[in-house]
mmCIF file of C-alpha atoms and ligand atoms in Angstrom:
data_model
loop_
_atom_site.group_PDB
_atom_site.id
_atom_site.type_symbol
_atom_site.label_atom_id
_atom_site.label_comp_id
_atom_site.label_asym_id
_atom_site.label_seq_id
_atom_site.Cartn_x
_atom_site.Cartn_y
_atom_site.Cartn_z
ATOM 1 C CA UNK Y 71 0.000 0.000 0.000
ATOM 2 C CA UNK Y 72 1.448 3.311 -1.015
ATOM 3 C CA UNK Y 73 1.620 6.047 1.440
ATOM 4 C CA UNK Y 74 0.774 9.568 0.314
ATOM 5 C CA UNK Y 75 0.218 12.879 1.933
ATOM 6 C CA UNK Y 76 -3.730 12.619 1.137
ATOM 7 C CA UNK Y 77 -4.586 9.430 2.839
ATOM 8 C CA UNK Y 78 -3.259 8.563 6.398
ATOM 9 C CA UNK Y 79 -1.886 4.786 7.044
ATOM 10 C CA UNK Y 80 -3.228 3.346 9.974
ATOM 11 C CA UNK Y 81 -1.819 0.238 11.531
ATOM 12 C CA UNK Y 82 -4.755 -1.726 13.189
ATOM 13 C CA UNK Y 83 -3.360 -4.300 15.943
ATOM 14 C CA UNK Y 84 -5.887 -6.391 16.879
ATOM 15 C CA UNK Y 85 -6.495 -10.169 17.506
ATOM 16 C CA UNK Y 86 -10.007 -10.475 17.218
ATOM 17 C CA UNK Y 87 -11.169 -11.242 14.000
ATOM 18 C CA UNK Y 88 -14.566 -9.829 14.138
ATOM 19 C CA UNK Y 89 -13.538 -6.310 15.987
ATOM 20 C CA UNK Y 90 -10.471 -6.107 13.251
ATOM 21 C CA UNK Y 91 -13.149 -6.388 10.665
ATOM 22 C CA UNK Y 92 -15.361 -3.586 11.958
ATOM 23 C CA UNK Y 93 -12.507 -1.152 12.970
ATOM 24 C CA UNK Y 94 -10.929 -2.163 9.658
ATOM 25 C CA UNK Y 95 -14.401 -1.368 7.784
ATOM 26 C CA UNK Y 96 -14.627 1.921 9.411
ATOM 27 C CA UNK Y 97 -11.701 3.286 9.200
ATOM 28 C CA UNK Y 98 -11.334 2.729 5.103
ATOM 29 C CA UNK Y 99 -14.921 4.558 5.102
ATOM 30 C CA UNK Y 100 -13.480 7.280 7.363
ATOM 31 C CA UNK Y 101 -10.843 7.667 3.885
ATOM 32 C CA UNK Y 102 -7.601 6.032 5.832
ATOM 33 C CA UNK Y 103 -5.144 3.688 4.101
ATOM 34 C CA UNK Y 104 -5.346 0.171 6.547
ATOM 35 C CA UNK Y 105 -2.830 -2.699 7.403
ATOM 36 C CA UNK Y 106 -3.628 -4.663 10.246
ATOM 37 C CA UNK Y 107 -1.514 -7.112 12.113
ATOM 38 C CA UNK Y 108 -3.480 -9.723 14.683
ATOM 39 C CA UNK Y 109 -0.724 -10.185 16.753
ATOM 40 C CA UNK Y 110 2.581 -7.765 18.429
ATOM 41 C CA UNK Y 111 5.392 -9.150 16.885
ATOM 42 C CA UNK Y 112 3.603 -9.292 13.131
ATOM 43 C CA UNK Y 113 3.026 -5.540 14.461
ATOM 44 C CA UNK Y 114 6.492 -4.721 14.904
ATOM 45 C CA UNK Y 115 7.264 -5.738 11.718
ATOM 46 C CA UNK Y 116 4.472 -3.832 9.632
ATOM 47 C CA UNK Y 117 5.585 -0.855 11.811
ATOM 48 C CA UNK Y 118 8.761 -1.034 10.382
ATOM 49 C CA UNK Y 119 7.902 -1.831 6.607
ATOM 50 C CA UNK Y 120 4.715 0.322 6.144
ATOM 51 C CA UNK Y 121 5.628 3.587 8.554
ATOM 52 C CA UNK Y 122 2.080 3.888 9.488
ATOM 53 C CA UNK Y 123 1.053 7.473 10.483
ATOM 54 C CA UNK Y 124 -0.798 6.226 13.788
ATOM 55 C CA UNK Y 125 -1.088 2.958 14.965
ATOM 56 C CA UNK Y 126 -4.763 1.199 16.707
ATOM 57 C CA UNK Y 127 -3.359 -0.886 19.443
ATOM 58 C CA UNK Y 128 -5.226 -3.720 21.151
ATOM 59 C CA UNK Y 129 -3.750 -4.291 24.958
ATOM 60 C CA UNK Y 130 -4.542 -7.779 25.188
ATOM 61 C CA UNK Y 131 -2.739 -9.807 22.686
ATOM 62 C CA UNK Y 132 -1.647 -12.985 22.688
ATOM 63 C CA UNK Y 133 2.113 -13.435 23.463
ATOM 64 C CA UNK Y 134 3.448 -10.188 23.064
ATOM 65 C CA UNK Y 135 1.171 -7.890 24.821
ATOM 66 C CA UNK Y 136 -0.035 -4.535 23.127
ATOM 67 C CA UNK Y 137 1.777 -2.668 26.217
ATOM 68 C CA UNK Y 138 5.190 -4.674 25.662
ATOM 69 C CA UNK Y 139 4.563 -3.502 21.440
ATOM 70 C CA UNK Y 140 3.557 -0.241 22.696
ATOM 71 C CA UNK Y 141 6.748 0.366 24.957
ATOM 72 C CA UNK Y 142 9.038 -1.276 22.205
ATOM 73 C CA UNK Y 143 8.144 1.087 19.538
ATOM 74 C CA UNK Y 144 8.599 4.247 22.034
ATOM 75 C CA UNK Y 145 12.072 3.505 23.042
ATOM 76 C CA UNK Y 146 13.156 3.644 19.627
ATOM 77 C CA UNK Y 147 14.191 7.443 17.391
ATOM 78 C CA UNK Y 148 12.662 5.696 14.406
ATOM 79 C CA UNK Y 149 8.893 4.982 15.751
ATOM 80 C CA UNK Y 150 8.692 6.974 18.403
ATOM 81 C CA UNK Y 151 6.552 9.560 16.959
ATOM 82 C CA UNK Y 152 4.174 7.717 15.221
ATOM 83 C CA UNK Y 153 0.630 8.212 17.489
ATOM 84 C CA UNK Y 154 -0.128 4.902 19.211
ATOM 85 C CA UNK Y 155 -4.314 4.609 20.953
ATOM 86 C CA UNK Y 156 -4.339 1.973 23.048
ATOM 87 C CA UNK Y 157 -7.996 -0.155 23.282
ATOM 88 C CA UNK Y 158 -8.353 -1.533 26.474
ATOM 89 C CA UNK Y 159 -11.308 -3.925 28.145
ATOM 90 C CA UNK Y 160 -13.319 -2.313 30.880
ATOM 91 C CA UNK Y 161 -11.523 -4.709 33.729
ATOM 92 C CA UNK Y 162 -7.956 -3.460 33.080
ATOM 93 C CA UNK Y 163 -8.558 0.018 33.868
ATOM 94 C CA UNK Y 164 -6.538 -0.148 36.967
ATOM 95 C CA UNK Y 165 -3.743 -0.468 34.640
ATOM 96 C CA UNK Y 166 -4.385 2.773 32.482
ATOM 97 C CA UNK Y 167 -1.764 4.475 34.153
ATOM 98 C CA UNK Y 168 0.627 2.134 33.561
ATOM 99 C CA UNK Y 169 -0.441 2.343 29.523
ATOM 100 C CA UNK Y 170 0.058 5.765 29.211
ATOM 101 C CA UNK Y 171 3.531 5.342 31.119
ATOM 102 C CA UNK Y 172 4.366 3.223 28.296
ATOM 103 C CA UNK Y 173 3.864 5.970 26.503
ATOM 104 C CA UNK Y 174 1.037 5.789 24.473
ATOM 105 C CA UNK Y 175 -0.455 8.802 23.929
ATOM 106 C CA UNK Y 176 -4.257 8.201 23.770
ATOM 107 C CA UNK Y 177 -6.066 5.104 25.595
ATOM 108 C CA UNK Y 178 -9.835 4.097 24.319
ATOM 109 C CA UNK Y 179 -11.931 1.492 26.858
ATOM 110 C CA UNK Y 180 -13.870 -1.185 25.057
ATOM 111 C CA UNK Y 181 -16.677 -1.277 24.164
ATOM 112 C CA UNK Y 182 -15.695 2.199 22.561
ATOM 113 C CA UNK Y 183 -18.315 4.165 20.133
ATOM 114 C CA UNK Y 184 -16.827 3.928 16.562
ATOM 115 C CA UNK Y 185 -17.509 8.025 16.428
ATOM 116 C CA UNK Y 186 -15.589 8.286 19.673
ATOM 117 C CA UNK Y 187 -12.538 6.672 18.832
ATOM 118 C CA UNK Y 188 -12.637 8.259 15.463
ATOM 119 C CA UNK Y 189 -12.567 11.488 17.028
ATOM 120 C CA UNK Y 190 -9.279 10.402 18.903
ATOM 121 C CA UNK Y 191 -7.535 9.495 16.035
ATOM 122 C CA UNK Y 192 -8.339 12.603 14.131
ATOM 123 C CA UNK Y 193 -6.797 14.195 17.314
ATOM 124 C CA UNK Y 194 -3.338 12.614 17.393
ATOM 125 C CA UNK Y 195 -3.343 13.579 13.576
ATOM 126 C CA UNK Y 196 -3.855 17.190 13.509
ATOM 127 C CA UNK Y 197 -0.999 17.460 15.636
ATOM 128 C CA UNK Y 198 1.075 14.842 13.621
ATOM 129 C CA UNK Y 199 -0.087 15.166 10.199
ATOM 130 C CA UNK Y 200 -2.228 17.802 9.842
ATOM 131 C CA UNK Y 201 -2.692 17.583 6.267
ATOM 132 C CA UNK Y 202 -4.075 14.255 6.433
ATOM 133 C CA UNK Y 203 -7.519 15.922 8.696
ATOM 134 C CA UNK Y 204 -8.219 18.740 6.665
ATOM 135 C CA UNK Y 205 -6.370 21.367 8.216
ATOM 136 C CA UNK Y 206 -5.153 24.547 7.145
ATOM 137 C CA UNK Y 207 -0.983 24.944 6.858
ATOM 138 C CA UNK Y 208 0.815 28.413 7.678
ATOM 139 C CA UNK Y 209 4.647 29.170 6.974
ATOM 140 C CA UNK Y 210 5.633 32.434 6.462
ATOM 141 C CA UNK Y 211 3.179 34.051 4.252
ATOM 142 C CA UNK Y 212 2.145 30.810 2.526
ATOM 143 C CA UNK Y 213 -1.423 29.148 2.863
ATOM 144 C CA UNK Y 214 -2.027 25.441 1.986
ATOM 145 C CA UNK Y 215 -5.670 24.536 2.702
ATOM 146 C CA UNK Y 216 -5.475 20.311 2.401
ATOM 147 C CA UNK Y 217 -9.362 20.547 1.678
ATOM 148 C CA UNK Y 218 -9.948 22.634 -1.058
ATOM 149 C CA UNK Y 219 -6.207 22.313 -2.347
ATOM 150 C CA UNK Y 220 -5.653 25.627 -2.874
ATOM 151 C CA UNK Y 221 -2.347 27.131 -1.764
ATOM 152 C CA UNK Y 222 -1.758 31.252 -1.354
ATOM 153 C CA UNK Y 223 1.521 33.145 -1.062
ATOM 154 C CA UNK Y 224 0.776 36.833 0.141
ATOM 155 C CA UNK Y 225 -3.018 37.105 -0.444
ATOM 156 C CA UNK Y 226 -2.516 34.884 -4.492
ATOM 157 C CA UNK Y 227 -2.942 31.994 -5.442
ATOM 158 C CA UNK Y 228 -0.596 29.606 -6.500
ATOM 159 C CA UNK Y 229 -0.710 26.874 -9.235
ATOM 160 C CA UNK Y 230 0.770 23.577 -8.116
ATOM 161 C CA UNK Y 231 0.835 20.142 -9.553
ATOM 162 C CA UNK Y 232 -0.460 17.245 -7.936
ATOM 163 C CA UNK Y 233 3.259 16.399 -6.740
ATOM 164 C CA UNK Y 234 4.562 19.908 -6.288
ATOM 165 C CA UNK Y 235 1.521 20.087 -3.516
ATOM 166 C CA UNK Y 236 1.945 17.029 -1.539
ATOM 167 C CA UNK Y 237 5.974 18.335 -1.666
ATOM 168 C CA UNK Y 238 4.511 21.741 -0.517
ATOM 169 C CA UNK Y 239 2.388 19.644 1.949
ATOM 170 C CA UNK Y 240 5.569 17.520 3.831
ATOM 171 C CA UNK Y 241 7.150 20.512 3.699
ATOM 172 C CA UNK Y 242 4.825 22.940 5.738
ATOM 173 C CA UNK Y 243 3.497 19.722 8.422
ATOM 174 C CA UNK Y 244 7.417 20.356 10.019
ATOM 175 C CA UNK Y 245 9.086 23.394 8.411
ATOM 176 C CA UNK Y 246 12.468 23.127 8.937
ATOM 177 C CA UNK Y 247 12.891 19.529 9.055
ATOM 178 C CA UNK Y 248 15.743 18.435 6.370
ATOM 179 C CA UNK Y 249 13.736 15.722 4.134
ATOM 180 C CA UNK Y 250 16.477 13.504 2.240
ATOM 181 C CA UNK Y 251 15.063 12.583 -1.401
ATOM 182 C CA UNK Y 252 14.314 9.121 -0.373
ATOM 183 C CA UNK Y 253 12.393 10.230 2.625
ATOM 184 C CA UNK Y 254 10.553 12.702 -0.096
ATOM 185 C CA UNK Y 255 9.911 10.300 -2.911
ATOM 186 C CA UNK Y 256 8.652 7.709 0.456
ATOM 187 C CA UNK Y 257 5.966 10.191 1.453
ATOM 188 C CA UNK Y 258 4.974 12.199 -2.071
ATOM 189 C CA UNK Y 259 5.716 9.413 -4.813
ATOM 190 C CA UNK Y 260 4.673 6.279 -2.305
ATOM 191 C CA UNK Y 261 7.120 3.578 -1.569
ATOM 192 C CA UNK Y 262 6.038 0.949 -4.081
ATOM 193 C CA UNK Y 263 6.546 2.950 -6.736
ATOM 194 C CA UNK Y 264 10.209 2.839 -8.576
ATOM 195 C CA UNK Y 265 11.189 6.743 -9.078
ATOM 196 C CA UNK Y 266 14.480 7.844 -9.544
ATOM 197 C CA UNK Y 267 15.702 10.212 -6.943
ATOM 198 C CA UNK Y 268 17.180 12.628 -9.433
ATOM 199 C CA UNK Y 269 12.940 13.205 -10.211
ATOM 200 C CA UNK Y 270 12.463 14.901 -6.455
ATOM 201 C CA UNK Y 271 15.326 17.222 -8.002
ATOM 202 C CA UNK Y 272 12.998 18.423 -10.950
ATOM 203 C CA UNK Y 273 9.485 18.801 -8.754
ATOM 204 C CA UNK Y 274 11.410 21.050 -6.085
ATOM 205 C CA UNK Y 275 12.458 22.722 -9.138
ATOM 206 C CA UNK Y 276 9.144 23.127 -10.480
ATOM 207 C CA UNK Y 277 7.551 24.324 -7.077
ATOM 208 C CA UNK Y 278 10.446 26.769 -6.518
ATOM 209 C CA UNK Y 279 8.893 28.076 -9.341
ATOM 210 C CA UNK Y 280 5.904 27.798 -8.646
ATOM 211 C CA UNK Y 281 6.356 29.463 -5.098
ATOM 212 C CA UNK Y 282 7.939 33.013 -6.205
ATOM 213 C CA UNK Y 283 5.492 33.399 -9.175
ATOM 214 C CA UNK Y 284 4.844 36.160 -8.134
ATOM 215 C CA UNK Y 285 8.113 37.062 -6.621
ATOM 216 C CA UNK Y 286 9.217 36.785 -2.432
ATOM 217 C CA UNK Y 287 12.237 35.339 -1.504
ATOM 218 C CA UNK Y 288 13.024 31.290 -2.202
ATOM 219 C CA UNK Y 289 11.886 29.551 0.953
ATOM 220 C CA UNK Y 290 13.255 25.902 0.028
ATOM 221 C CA UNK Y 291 16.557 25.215 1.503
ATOM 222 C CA UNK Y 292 18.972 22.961 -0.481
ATOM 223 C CA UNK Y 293 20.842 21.165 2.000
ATOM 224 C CA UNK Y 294 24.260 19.880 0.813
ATOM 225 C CA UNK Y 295 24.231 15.885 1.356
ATOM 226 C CA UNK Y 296 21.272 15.845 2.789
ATOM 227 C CA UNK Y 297 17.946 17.082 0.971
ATOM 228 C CA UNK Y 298 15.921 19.841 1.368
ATOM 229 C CA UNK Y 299 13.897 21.655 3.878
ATOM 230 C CA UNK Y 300 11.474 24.731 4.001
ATOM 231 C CA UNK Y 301 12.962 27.681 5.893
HETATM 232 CA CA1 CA A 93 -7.546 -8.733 22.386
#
């Protein structure tokens, strides 16, 4: 499954076949990209391969426990950020302190209300990847509304390509942040898809372009051996 700035991939850990199914169902109507994994250590692995944007994570699972996947993928640089809920039964809530001391950063008792929960993760995202829930992006005097797609320097519009937004898009969610072509071609061009690196060269190009249309100063940073970053 590709990964793109438009669709958010959730990672849905959960052994029971039935509430995978409905949380699964859901969530694709909701518009999110899905894997699902029914047990932690399958988990850990999809974590690593897919780079989910927020993770669903049942505390009960056989063998590996949610909390044990939960703690794992905090201690480490590389999926530490990624937004993990935690679904718990009624019966453990004793232990919900302990679940958020594993770090987890939202906790949902079951039975949970589909609308609830969906709230939650829509939460964790606006912080995370606000893109991905509609929101509006600010960085100097740029606009990017991920809605309507339309993108404003000064007061004008601006005329983007589909590529040269989601670029504008990863850009504005951490201004800043250095973004190596791989990591770029990852998140705009989706992972499955063979594109040469040199082709992130010619879209930055193109919104560079784009950007000082109607003049300001160049806000994309070309950093030597590394990539690129706005401001
Ligand atoms: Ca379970």
């Amino acid at each position: 499954m590709s990964k793109t700035t438009a669709q958010p991939l959730v990672l849905i850990v959960e052994d029971e076949p039935a509430q995978r199914e409905v949380l699964t169902y859901n969530l694709e109507a909701e518009g999110f990209a899905i894997v699902s994994a029914d047990n932690g250590d399958d988990a850990l692995l999809l974590v690593e391969e897919e780079q989910p944007d927020l993770i669903v994570l049942d505390w009960m699972l056989p063998s590996l426990s949610g909390i044990e996947v939960c703690r794992r993928l905090k201690l480490r640089a590389k999926t530490s950020a990624i937004p993990i809920i935690m679904l718990s039964a009624r019966a453990e809530e004793v232990d919900r302190v302990r679940g958020l001391e594993t770090g987890a950063d939202d906790y949902v008792i079951k039975p949970y209300s589909v609308i609830e929960l969906m709230a939650r993760i829509r939460a964790q995202l606006r912080r995370t990847r606000p893109s991905t829930v509609g929101a509006r992006l600010e960085f100097d005097d740029v606009t990017l509304d991920s809605e309507t797609h339309r993108v404003e320097r000064g007061g004008k519009e601006l005329k983007l390509g589909p590529k040269e937004f989601r670029l504008l898009t990863t850009f504005m969610e951490k201004p800043g942040r250095v973004w190596s072509r791989e990591q770029l071609l990852d998140r705009v061009w989706g992972r499955d898809i063979y594109v040469d690196t040199r082709t992130v060269d010619v879209h930055i190009g193109r919104l560079r372009k784009a950007l000082s249309v109607h003049g300001g100063n160049d806000l994309l940073r070309t950093v030597r051996g590394a990539g690129y970053a706005l401001g």
